[in-house]
Structures are given as C-alpha cells and as structure tokens.
mmCIF file with all atom_site columns, C-alpha atoms in Angstrom:
data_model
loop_
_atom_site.group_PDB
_atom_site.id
_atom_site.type_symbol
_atom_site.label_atom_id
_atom_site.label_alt_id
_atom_site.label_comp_id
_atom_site.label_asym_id
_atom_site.label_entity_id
_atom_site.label_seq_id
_atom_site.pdbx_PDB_ins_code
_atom_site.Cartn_x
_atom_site.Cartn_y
_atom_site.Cartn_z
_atom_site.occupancy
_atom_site.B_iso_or_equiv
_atom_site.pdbx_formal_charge
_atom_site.auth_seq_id
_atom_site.auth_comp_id
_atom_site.auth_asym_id
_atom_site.auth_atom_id
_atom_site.pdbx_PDB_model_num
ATOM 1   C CA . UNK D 1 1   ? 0.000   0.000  0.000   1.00 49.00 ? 1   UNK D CA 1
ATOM 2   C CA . UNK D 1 2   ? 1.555   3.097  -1.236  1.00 53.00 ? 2   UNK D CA 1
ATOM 3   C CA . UNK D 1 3   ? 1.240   6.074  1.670   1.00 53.00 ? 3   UNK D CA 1
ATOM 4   C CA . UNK D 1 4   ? -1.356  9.235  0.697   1.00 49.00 ? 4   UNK D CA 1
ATOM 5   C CA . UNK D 1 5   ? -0.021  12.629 1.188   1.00 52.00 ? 5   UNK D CA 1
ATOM 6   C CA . UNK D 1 6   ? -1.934  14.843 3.019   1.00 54.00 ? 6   UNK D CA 1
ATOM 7   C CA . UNK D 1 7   ? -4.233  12.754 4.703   1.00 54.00 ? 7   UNK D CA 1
ATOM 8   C CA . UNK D 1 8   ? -6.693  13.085 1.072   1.00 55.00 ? 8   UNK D CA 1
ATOM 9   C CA . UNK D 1 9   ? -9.497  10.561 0.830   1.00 55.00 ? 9   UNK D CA 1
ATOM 10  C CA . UNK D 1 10  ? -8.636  7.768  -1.699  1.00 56.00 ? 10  UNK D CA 1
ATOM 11  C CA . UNK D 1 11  ? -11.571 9.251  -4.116  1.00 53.00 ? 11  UNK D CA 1
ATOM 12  C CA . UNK D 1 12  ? -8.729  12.651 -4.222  1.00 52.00 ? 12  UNK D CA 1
ATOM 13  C CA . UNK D 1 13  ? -6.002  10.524 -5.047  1.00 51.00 ? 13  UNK D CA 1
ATOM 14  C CA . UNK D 1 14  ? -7.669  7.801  -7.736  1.00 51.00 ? 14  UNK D CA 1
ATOM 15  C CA . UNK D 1 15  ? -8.790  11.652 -9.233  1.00 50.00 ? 15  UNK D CA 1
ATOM 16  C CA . UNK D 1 16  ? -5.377  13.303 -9.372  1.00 49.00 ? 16  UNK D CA 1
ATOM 17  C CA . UNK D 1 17  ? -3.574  10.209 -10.564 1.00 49.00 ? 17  UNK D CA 1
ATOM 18  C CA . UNK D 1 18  ? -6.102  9.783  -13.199 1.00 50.00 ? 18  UNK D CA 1
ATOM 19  C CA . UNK D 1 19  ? -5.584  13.094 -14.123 1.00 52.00 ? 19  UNK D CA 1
ATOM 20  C CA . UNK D 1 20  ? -1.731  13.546 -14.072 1.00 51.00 ? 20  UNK D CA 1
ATOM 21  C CA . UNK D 1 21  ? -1.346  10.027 -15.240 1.00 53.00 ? 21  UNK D CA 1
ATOM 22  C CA . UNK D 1 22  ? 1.120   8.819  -12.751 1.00 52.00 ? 22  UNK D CA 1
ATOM 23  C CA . UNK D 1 23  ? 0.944   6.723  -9.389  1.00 55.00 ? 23  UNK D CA 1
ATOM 24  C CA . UNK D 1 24  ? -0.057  9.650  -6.463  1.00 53.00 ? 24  UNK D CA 1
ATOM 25  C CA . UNK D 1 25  ? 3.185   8.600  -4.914  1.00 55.00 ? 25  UNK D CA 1
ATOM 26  C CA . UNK D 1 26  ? 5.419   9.697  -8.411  1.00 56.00 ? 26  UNK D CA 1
ATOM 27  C CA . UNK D 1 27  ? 4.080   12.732 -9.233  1.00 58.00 ? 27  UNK D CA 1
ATOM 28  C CA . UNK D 1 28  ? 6.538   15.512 -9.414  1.00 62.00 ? 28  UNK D CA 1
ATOM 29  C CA . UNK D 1 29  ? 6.200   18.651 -6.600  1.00 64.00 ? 29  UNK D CA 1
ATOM 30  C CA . UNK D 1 30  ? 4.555   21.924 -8.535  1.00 67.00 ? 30  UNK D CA 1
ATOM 31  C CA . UNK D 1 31  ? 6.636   24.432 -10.811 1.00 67.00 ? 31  UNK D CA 1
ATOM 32  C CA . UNK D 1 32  ? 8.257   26.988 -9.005  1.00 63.00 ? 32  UNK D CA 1
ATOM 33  C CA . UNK D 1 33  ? 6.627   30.555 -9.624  1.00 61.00 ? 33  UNK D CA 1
ATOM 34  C CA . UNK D 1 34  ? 8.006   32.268 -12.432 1.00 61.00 ? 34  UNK D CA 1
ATOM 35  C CA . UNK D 1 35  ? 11.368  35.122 -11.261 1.00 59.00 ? 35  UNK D CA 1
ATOM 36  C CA . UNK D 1 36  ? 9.816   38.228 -11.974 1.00 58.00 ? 36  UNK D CA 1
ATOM 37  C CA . UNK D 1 37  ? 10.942  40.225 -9.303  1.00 57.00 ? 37  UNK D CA 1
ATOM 38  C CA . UNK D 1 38  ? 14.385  40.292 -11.550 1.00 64.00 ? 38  UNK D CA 1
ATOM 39  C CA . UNK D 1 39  ? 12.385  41.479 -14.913 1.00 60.00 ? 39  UNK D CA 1
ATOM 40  C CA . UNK D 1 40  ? 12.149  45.150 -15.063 1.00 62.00 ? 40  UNK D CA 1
ATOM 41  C CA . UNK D 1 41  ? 8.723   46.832 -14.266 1.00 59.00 ? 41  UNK D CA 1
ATOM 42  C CA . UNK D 1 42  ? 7.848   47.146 -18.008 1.00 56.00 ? 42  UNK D CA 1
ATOM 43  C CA . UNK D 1 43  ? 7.903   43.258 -18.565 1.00 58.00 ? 43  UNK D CA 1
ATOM 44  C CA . UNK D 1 44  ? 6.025   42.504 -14.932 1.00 65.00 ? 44  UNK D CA 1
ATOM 45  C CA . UNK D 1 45  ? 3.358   44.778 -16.188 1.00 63.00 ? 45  UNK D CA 1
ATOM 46  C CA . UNK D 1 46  ? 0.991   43.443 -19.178 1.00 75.00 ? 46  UNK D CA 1
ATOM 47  C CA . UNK D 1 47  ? -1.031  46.907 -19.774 1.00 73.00 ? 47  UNK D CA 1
ATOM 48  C CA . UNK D 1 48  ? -1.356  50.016 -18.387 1.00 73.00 ? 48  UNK D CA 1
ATOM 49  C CA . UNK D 1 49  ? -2.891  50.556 -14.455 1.00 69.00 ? 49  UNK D CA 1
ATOM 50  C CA . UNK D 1 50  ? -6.155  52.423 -14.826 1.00 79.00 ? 50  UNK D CA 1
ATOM 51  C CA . UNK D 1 51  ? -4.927  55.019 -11.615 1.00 77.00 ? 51  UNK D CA 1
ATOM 52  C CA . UNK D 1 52  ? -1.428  56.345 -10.967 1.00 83.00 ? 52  UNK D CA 1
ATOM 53  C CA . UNK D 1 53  ? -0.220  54.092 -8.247  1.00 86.00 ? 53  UNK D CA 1
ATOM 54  C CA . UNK D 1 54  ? 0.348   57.229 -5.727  1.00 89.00 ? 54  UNK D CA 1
ATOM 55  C CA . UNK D 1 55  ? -3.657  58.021 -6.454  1.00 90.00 ? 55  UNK D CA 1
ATOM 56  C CA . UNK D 1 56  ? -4.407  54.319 -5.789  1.00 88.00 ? 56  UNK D CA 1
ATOM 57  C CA . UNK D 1 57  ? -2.446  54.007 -2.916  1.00 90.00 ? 57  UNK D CA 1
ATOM 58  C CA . UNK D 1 58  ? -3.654  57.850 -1.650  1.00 91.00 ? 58  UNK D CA 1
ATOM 59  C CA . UNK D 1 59  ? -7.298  56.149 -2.067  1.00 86.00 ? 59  UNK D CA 1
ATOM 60  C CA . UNK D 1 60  ? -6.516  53.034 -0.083  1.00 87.00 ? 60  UNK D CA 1
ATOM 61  C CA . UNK D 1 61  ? -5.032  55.101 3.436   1.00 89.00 ? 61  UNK D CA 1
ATOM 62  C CA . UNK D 1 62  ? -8.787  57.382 3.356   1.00 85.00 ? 62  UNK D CA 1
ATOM 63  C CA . UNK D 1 63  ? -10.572 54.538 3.002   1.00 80.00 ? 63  UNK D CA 1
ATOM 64  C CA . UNK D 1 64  ? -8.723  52.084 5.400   1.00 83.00 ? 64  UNK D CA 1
ATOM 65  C CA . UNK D 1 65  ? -8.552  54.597 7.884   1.00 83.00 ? 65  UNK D CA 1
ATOM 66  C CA . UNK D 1 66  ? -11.917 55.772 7.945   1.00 77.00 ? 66  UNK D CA 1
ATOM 67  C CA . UNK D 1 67  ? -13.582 55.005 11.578  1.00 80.00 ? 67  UNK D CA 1
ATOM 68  C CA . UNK D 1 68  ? -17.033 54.868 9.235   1.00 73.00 ? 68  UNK D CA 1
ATOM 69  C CA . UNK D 1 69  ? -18.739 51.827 8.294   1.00 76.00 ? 69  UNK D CA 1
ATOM 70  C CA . UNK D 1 70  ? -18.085 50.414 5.041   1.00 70.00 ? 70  UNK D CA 1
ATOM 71  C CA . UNK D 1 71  ? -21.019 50.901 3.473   1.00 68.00 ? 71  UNK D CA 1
ATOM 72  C CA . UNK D 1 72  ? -20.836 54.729 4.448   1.00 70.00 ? 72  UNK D CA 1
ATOM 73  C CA . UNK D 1 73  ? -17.189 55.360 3.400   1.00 68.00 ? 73  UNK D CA 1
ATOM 74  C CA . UNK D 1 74  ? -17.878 57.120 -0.770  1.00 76.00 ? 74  UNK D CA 1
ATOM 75  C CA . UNK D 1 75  ? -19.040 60.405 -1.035  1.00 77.00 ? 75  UNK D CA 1
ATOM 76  C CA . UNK D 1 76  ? -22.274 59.680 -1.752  1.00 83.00 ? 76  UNK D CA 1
ATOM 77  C CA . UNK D 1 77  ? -22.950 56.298 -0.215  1.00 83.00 ? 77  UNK D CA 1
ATOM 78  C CA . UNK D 1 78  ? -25.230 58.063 2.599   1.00 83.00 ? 78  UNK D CA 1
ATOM 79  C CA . UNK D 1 79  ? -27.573 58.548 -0.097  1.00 86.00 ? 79  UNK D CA 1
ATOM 80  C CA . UNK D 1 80  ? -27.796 55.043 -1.877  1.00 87.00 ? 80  UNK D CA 1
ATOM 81  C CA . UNK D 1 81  ? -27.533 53.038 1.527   1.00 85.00 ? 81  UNK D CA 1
ATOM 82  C CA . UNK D 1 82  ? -29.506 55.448 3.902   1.00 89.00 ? 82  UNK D CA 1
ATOM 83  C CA . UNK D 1 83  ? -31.813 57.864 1.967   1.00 92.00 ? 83  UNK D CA 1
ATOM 84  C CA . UNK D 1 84  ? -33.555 55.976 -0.606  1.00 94.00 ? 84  UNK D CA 1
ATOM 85  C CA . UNK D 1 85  ? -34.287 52.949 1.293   1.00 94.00 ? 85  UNK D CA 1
ATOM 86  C CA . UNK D 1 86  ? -35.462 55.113 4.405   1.00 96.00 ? 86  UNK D CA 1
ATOM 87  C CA . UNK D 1 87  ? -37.802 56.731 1.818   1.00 97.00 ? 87  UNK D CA 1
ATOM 88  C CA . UNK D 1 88  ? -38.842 53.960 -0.413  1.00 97.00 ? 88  UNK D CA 1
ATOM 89  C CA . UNK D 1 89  ? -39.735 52.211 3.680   1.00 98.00 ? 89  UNK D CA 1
ATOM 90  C CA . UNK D 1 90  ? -41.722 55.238 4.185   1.00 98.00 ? 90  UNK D CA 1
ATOM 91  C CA . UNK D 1 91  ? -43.548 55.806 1.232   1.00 98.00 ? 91  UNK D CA 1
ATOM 92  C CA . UNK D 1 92  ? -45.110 51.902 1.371   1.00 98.00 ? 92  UNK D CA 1
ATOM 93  C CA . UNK D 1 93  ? -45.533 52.292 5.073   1.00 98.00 ? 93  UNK D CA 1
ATOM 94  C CA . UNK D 1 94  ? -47.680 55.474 4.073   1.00 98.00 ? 94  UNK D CA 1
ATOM 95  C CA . UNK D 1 95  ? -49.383 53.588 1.240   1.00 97.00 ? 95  UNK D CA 1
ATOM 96  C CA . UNK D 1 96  ? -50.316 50.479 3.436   1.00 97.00 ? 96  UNK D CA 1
ATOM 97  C CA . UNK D 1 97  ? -51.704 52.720 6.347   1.00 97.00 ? 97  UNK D CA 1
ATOM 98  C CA . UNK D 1 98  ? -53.902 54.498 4.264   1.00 96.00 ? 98  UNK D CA 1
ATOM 99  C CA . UNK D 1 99  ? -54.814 51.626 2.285   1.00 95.00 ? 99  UNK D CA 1
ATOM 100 C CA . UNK D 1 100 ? -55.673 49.857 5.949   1.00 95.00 ? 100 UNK D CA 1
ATOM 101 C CA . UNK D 1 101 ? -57.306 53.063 7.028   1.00 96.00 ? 101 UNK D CA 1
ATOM 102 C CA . UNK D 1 102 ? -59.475 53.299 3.706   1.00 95.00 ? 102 UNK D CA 1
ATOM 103 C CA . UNK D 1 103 ? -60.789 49.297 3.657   1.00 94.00 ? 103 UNK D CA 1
ATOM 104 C CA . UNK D 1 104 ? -61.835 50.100 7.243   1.00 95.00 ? 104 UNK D CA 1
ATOM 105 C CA . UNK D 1 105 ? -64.001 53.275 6.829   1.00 94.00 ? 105 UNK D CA 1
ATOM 106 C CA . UNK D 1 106 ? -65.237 52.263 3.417   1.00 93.00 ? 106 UNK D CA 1
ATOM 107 C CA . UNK D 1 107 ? -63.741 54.831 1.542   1.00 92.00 ? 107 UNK D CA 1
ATOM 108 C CA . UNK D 1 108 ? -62.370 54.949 -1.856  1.00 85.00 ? 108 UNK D CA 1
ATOM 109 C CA . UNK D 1 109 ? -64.448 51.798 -2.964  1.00 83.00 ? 109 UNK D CA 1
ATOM 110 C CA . UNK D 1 110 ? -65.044 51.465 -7.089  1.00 82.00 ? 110 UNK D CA 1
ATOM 111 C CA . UNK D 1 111 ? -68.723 50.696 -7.797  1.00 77.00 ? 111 UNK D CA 1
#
C-alpha cells in the first residue's frame, strides 16, 4: 500500500492520478513561480494601471482609515444606503396605512 499525502481521501487521489497520469506517490512537486521580481517593471506589467499608483495608494489610506462603516465610506454612499431605502420604507408604510385606514371606513371603494 503506497502512503497518501496529506491525509486526502482515496476518491482525491484515484482523481489526481487519473488526471496527471502517474501513481499519487510519483508525481513531481509543482513548478516553481516564475522570477519576476528580476524582470524590469515594463515586462512585470501586461497593460497600463487604470490610476497612478500614488492616487491608488492615496485612495486606499482614506478609506482604510476611515472610523465609518463600510457601506458609508464614498461620497455619496449616505444617499444610496440610507436615503432611498429610508424613503422607499416610508412611502409603502404610508401607502399600506392608508390603504388599511381606507378598507376600514369604506372609503375609496369602485362601484
């Protein structure tokens, strides 16, 4: 009985021999990352960043020091996350009450 790395169920290692086409126990340890901390910056990079990285990184100290939640942290987040729900809740808590309020008195019924 060949030993199972990692303490895998069998299922894992029928699977990944199957796949590799070798024994579980013969299969080569994984590539080594690619060096490209010796390649200048040009090569690392593939295209162009879409912020200056002093704008990006500007960006990242506000908003990981704010004490605010998350949620509240963009200019105009009160407004999306606070505002509109508070009114859309208030509008159909309007709407329901004087629907309620209606039914019971009678009014507004269509003949």
């Amino acid at each position: 009985n060949p030993q199972k790395p990692c303490g895998l169920p069998d299922s894992f290692h029928s699977f990944a021999s199957v796949r590799s086409g070798q024994p579980p126990s013969r299969r080569s340890p994984p590539a080594p990352p690619p060096a490209t901390a010796s390649l200048p910056s040009a090569a690392r990079m593939t295209e162009a960043p879409f912020l200056p990285r002093e704008r990006l990184f500007k960006q990242q100290h506000y908003f990981q020091h704010l004490t605010k939640h998350t949620y509240l942290k963009g200019r105009y987040d009160v407004i999306t996350s606070v505002a509109i729900p508070l009114a859309l809740a208030a509008s159909s808590m309007f709407m329901i009450g004087r629907g309620v309020y209606n039914m019971s008195h009678g009014i507004g019924k269509k003949e």
